[in-house]
């Protein structure tokens, strides 16, 4: 009996041991799963925090880039500020904190708030800076004034942030100021404005003025030549003589040069007194006279055309065409329209 009872107790003991082992395994598995879940949750929180910080940083940079690109719509509509800050003949550079704090820009992040504004020492380091209290931006005094007066002729890469729109990206202010100060557009604008303030003319203005003066002199000389040529044609005199310098046109221009010395330099250059150009001028004068005659004929009520053919000394047939017309006062006019060679 005792032997049988001991044998029957062994399976139950093994069963209890296996049951306890299964329970321990479940507890350990549950504990491991809880640890893994806690670790995942922690990793998720860290990742979420990193994402939030990244979003905050990107938002801050985006806001600063917007501030650097352009002004607000209200400011963009007011290109010309009429306040004292933008009408002074010198840069407006206030040093009081109340005025400088009007340019304050606040950027909120998750852990902190960043506030930036114009600093008074900027005006000492960059004396060309000028503040606009209406727009709450800074400008380059020389570039803005040169852009308004259209004095930037050589430099085409003028920065709109310093000449028209205004600059307000205070985070990158120092670097942008140094870059702008060394730009060719800023140097040209400063040079032209200082020259204008001193009363001297810029190089391009001197060139334009000289060119306009020379153009006026050449037009006057050409007008004198055409009037002299019309006189010779009217009187039926030869334009050229045995030599170019002894021709009637040159001698008449030299005579008129006593009253206008500009004509003498015009003759010495000899641009429009060559035989080819003088013949072209004569042709143009003839066409202008012909247009005038035809205008009178068109307005006349009665007119007739006469044509006659004759042979010249070279045995060439020439056709003469004339027009006979009556004006409103019943005066009879006869004008020759041209002499044309007839080819056989």
XYZ file of C-alpha atoms in Angstrom:
344
model
C 0.000 0.000 0.000
C 2.755 2.419 0.857
C 4.653 1.617 -2.306
C 1.608 2.338 -4.474
C 0.837 5.622 -2.756
C 4.365 6.884 -3.311
C 4.174 6.007 -6.990
C 0.836 7.760 -7.393
C 2.187 10.940 -5.746
C 5.057 11.322 -8.297
C 2.912 12.308 -11.281
C 1.097 14.965 -9.280
C 4.402 16.422 -8.111
C 5.676 16.582 -11.702
C 2.450 18.231 -12.769
C 2.745 20.879 -10.092
C 6.356 21.603 -11.066
C 5.442 21.960 -14.741
C 2.495 24.207 -13.845
C 4.704 26.446 -11.747
C 7.290 26.598 -14.576
C 4.602 27.612 -17.079
C 3.345 30.331 -14.762
C 6.901 31.623 -14.271
C 7.461 31.656 -18.019
C 4.235 33.626 -18.561
C 5.209 36.094 -15.861
C 8.663 36.586 -17.355
C 7.196 36.944 -20.855
C 4.668 39.449 -19.580
C 7.396 41.343 -17.784
C 9.545 41.372 -20.949
C 6.627 42.582 -23.045
C 5.930 45.333 -20.521
C 9.572 46.405 -20.682
C 9.519 46.412 -24.479
C 6.282 48.424 -24.473
C 7.722 50.910 -22.003
C 10.875 51.212 -24.090
C 8.842 51.779 -27.263
C 6.761 54.402 -25.520
C 9.904 56.175 -24.329
C 11.424 55.995 -27.795
C 8.186 57.328 -29.246
C 8.180 60.244 -26.837
C 11.797 61.067 -27.661
C 11.059 60.858 -31.396
C 7.995 63.046 -30.988
C 10.022 65.574 -29.055
C 12.729 65.603 -31.738
C 10.092 66.062 -34.412
C 8.558 68.954 -32.489
C 11.935 70.621 -32.047
C 12.627 70.184 -35.755
C 9.232 71.655 -36.653
C 9.828 74.591 -34.297
C 13.240 75.207 -35.850
C 11.858 75.019 -39.390
C 8.991 77.350 -38.483
C 11.399 79.833 -36.974
C 13.647 79.765 -40.032
C 10.615 80.053 -42.322
C 9.343 83.090 -40.412
C 12.773 84.709 -40.565
C 13.029 84.045 -44.295
C 9.652 85.662 -44.817
C 10.809 88.693 -42.885
C 13.884 88.912 -45.057
C 12.110 88.546 -48.385
C 9.507 91.287 -48.302
C 7.448 93.619 -46.201
C 3.832 93.193 -45.272
C 1.094 94.004 -47.796
C 0.323 97.244 -46.008
C 3.959 98.288 -46.216
C 4.305 97.247 -49.850
C 1.517 99.615 -50.826
C 3.407 102.513 -49.262
C 6.623 102.730 -51.222
C 7.185 106.332 -50.197
C 7.113 107.035 -46.479
C 6.297 110.653 -45.740
C 7.416 110.594 -42.108
C 10.508 112.349 -40.835
C 12.408 109.052 -40.742
C 12.460 108.888 -44.556
C 12.493 112.586 -45.498
C 15.683 113.678 -43.738
C 18.717 114.547 -45.924
C 20.789 112.265 -43.661
C 20.243 108.707 -42.338
C 17.706 108.428 -39.501
C 19.532 106.653 -36.651
C 17.661 106.841 -33.313
C 19.355 105.468 -30.187
C 16.502 105.510 -27.659
C 15.222 102.100 -26.597
C 11.537 102.922 -27.116
C 12.067 103.598 -30.828
C 14.329 100.592 -31.307
C 11.897 98.286 -29.528
C 9.276 99.108 -32.167
C 11.241 96.863 -34.520
C 11.029 93.903 -32.121
C 10.374 90.492 -33.679
C 9.332 87.626 -31.372
C 9.741 83.960 -32.322
C 8.133 81.381 -30.042
C 9.595 77.915 -29.701
C 8.595 75.015 -27.470
C 11.124 75.630 -24.748
C 11.916 79.323 -25.120
C 10.932 82.619 -26.747
C 13.461 84.568 -28.842
C 13.162 88.328 -29.240
C 15.267 90.354 -31.673
C 15.282 94.063 -32.562
C 17.476 96.768 -34.087
C 20.585 97.495 -31.999
C 21.917 101.012 -31.532
C 25.537 99.982 -32.118
C 24.648 98.926 -35.664
C 24.496 102.602 -36.641
C 28.071 103.061 -35.417
C 29.402 100.101 -37.382
C 27.324 100.838 -40.501
C 26.740 104.619 -40.780
C 24.751 104.220 -44.007
C 21.907 102.423 -42.191
C 18.648 104.331 -41.839
C 15.593 103.243 -39.868
C 11.995 103.585 -41.046
C 9.708 103.657 -38.034
C 6.617 103.299 -40.235
C 7.684 100.034 -41.826
C 9.857 98.987 -38.868
C 12.635 98.075 -41.296
C 16.096 99.378 -42.057
C 17.339 100.632 -45.436
C 20.585 101.670 -47.026
C 20.366 105.457 -47.202
C 22.511 105.726 -50.342
C 20.931 102.816 -52.261
C 17.377 103.951 -51.533
C 18.102 107.547 -52.558
C 20.004 106.456 -55.681
C 17.175 104.109 -56.704
C 14.600 106.907 -56.375
C 16.737 109.292 -58.442
C 17.707 106.532 -60.931
C 21.442 107.039 -60.443
C 22.408 103.351 -60.587
C 23.675 103.036 -64.142
C 26.559 100.551 -63.968
C 25.410 98.144 -61.245
C 22.379 96.009 -62.073
C 22.359 93.783 -58.962
C 20.932 96.271 -56.482
C 19.401 94.595 -53.423
C 15.707 95.400 -53.093
C 15.853 94.621 -49.356
C 18.030 97.707 -48.811
C 16.694 99.994 -51.561
C 12.922 99.412 -51.749
C 11.346 96.697 -49.598
C 13.326 97.091 -46.385
C 15.360 94.632 -44.300
C 14.115 93.061 -41.039
C 15.885 89.704 -40.654
C 17.679 90.706 -37.448
C 19.207 87.247 -36.952
C 21.379 87.604 -40.070
C 21.701 91.378 -39.868
C 25.466 91.696 -39.314
C 26.416 89.299 -42.109
C 23.959 90.876 -44.537
C 25.158 94.387 -43.677
C 28.780 93.446 -44.329
C 27.891 91.777 -47.620
C 25.858 94.762 -48.787
C 28.554 97.244 -47.772
C 31.074 95.476 -50.030
C 28.706 95.156 -53.018
C 29.323 97.125 -56.218
C 25.787 98.538 -56.194
C 26.284 100.089 -52.746
C 29.642 101.578 -53.689
C 28.244 103.113 -56.873
C 25.186 104.481 -55.053
C 27.290 106.052 -52.308
C 29.692 107.568 -54.841
C 26.881 109.068 -56.945
C 24.954 110.465 -53.968
C 28.058 112.081 -52.444
C 28.986 113.549 -55.814
C 25.460 114.893 -56.206
C 25.543 116.426 -52.729
C 28.849 118.143 -53.485
C 27.446 119.607 -56.713
C 29.728 117.663 -59.059
C 28.324 115.718 -61.996
C 28.676 111.987 -62.387
C 30.798 110.585 -65.209
C 27.797 109.277 -67.135
C 26.049 112.643 -66.759
C 29.125 114.457 -68.078
C 29.251 112.102 -71.056
C 25.544 112.622 -71.789
C 25.886 116.406 -71.504
C 28.891 116.474 -73.840
C 27.121 114.229 -76.349
C 24.029 116.458 -76.367
C 26.152 119.582 -76.903
C 28.018 117.975 -79.813
C 24.745 116.750 -81.311
C 23.293 120.262 -81.154
C 26.353 121.712 -82.906
C 26.269 119.073 -85.643
C 22.574 119.672 -86.297
C 23.196 123.427 -86.604
C 26.082 122.890 -89.018
C 24.051 120.439 -91.146
C 21.168 122.930 -91.262
C 23.556 125.634 -92.511
C 24.894 123.298 -95.194
C 21.395 122.423 -96.440
C 20.320 126.080 -96.563
C 23.516 126.960 -98.477
C 22.851 124.112 -100.889
C 19.275 125.296 -101.460
C 20.583 128.767 -102.278
C 23.001 127.431 -104.894
C 20.303 125.266 -106.479
C 17.865 128.163 -106.536
C 20.372 130.399 -108.305
C 21.466 127.636 -110.694
C 25.084 127.759 -109.553
C 27.471 124.829 -109.663
C 28.033 123.170 -106.317
C 31.614 122.046 -106.995
C 34.468 123.774 -108.787
C 37.734 122.607 -110.294
C 38.690 121.334 -106.821
C 36.735 120.480 -103.721
C 38.160 123.352 -101.672
C 37.343 125.923 -104.399
C 33.741 124.852 -104.953
C 30.849 127.217 -104.356
C 29.441 125.163 -101.463
C 32.719 125.084 -99.495
C 33.386 128.765 -100.064
C 29.866 129.712 -99.009
C 30.180 127.617 -95.818
C 33.513 129.279 -95.011
C 31.851 132.647 -95.404
C 29.084 131.669 -92.996
C 31.688 130.272 -90.559
C 32.702 133.849 -89.781
C 29.413 134.190 -87.914
C 29.335 130.627 -86.598
C 32.770 129.055 -85.853
C 31.130 125.629 -85.466
C 30.782 125.403 -89.257
C 34.572 125.599 -89.694
C 35.139 122.455 -87.615
C 32.293 120.835 -89.582
C 34.131 121.546 -92.841
C 37.423 120.208 -91.467
C 35.803 116.892 -90.477
C 34.189 116.616 -93.920
C 31.548 114.098 -92.920
C 28.639 115.314 -95.058
C 30.380 117.291 -97.839
C 31.600 114.419 -100.014
C 30.241 114.368 -103.619
C 28.106 111.268 -102.997
C 26.399 112.706 -99.915
C 25.893 116.152 -101.513
C 24.239 114.521 -104.551
C 21.955 112.568 -102.213
C 21.026 115.786 -100.406
C 20.211 117.448 -103.727
C 17.978 114.493 -104.641
C 16.140 114.722 -101.318
C 15.596 118.482 -101.749
C 14.190 117.857 -105.251
C 11.786 115.203 -103.955
C 10.578 117.547 -101.219
C 9.881 120.295 -103.782
C 8.071 117.785 -106.006
C 5.833 116.690 -103.110
C 4.963 120.322 -102.416
C 4.008 120.939 -106.049
C 1.885 117.781 -106.231
C 0.028 118.773 -103.054
C -0.939 122.074 -104.709
C -2.014 120.273 -107.888
C -4.238 117.860 -105.962
C -6.041 120.761 -104.336
C -6.564 122.571 -107.660
C -9.854 122.148 -109.535
C -8.336 122.337 -112.988
C -5.001 121.008 -114.171
C -3.437 119.450 -117.264
C -0.318 117.447 -117.997
C 2.064 118.386 -120.803
C 4.804 116.165 -122.168
C 7.376 116.826 -124.877
C 10.211 114.746 -126.255
C 13.544 116.063 -127.432
C 17.049 114.805 -128.191
C 20.088 116.076 -126.305
C 23.634 116.535 -127.640
C 24.429 112.902 -126.799
C 21.597 111.794 -129.125
C 19.527 110.480 -126.239
C 15.782 110.970 -126.174
C 14.591 112.984 -123.173
C 10.957 113.279 -122.101
C 9.948 116.462 -120.248
C 6.789 116.232 -118.122
C 5.127 119.441 -116.914
C 1.856 120.226 -115.187
C -0.297 123.290 -115.765
C -2.838 124.149 -113.048
C -5.025 126.986 -111.790
C -5.258 128.026 -108.143
C -8.297 129.442 -106.316
C -7.436 132.980 -107.454
C -7.442 131.829 -111.099
C -3.696 132.250 -111.413
C -2.057 129.897 -113.922
C 1.004 127.920 -112.844
C 3.342 125.753 -114.890
C 5.745 123.415 -113.067
C 8.107 120.824 -114.461
C 7.774 117.433 -112.812
C 10.893 115.860 -114.274
C 13.159 115.025 -117.178
C 13.271 111.324 -118.033
C 15.468 109.452 -120.479
C 13.649 107.242 -122.998
C 15.368 103.968 -123.733
C 14.849 102.545 -127.209
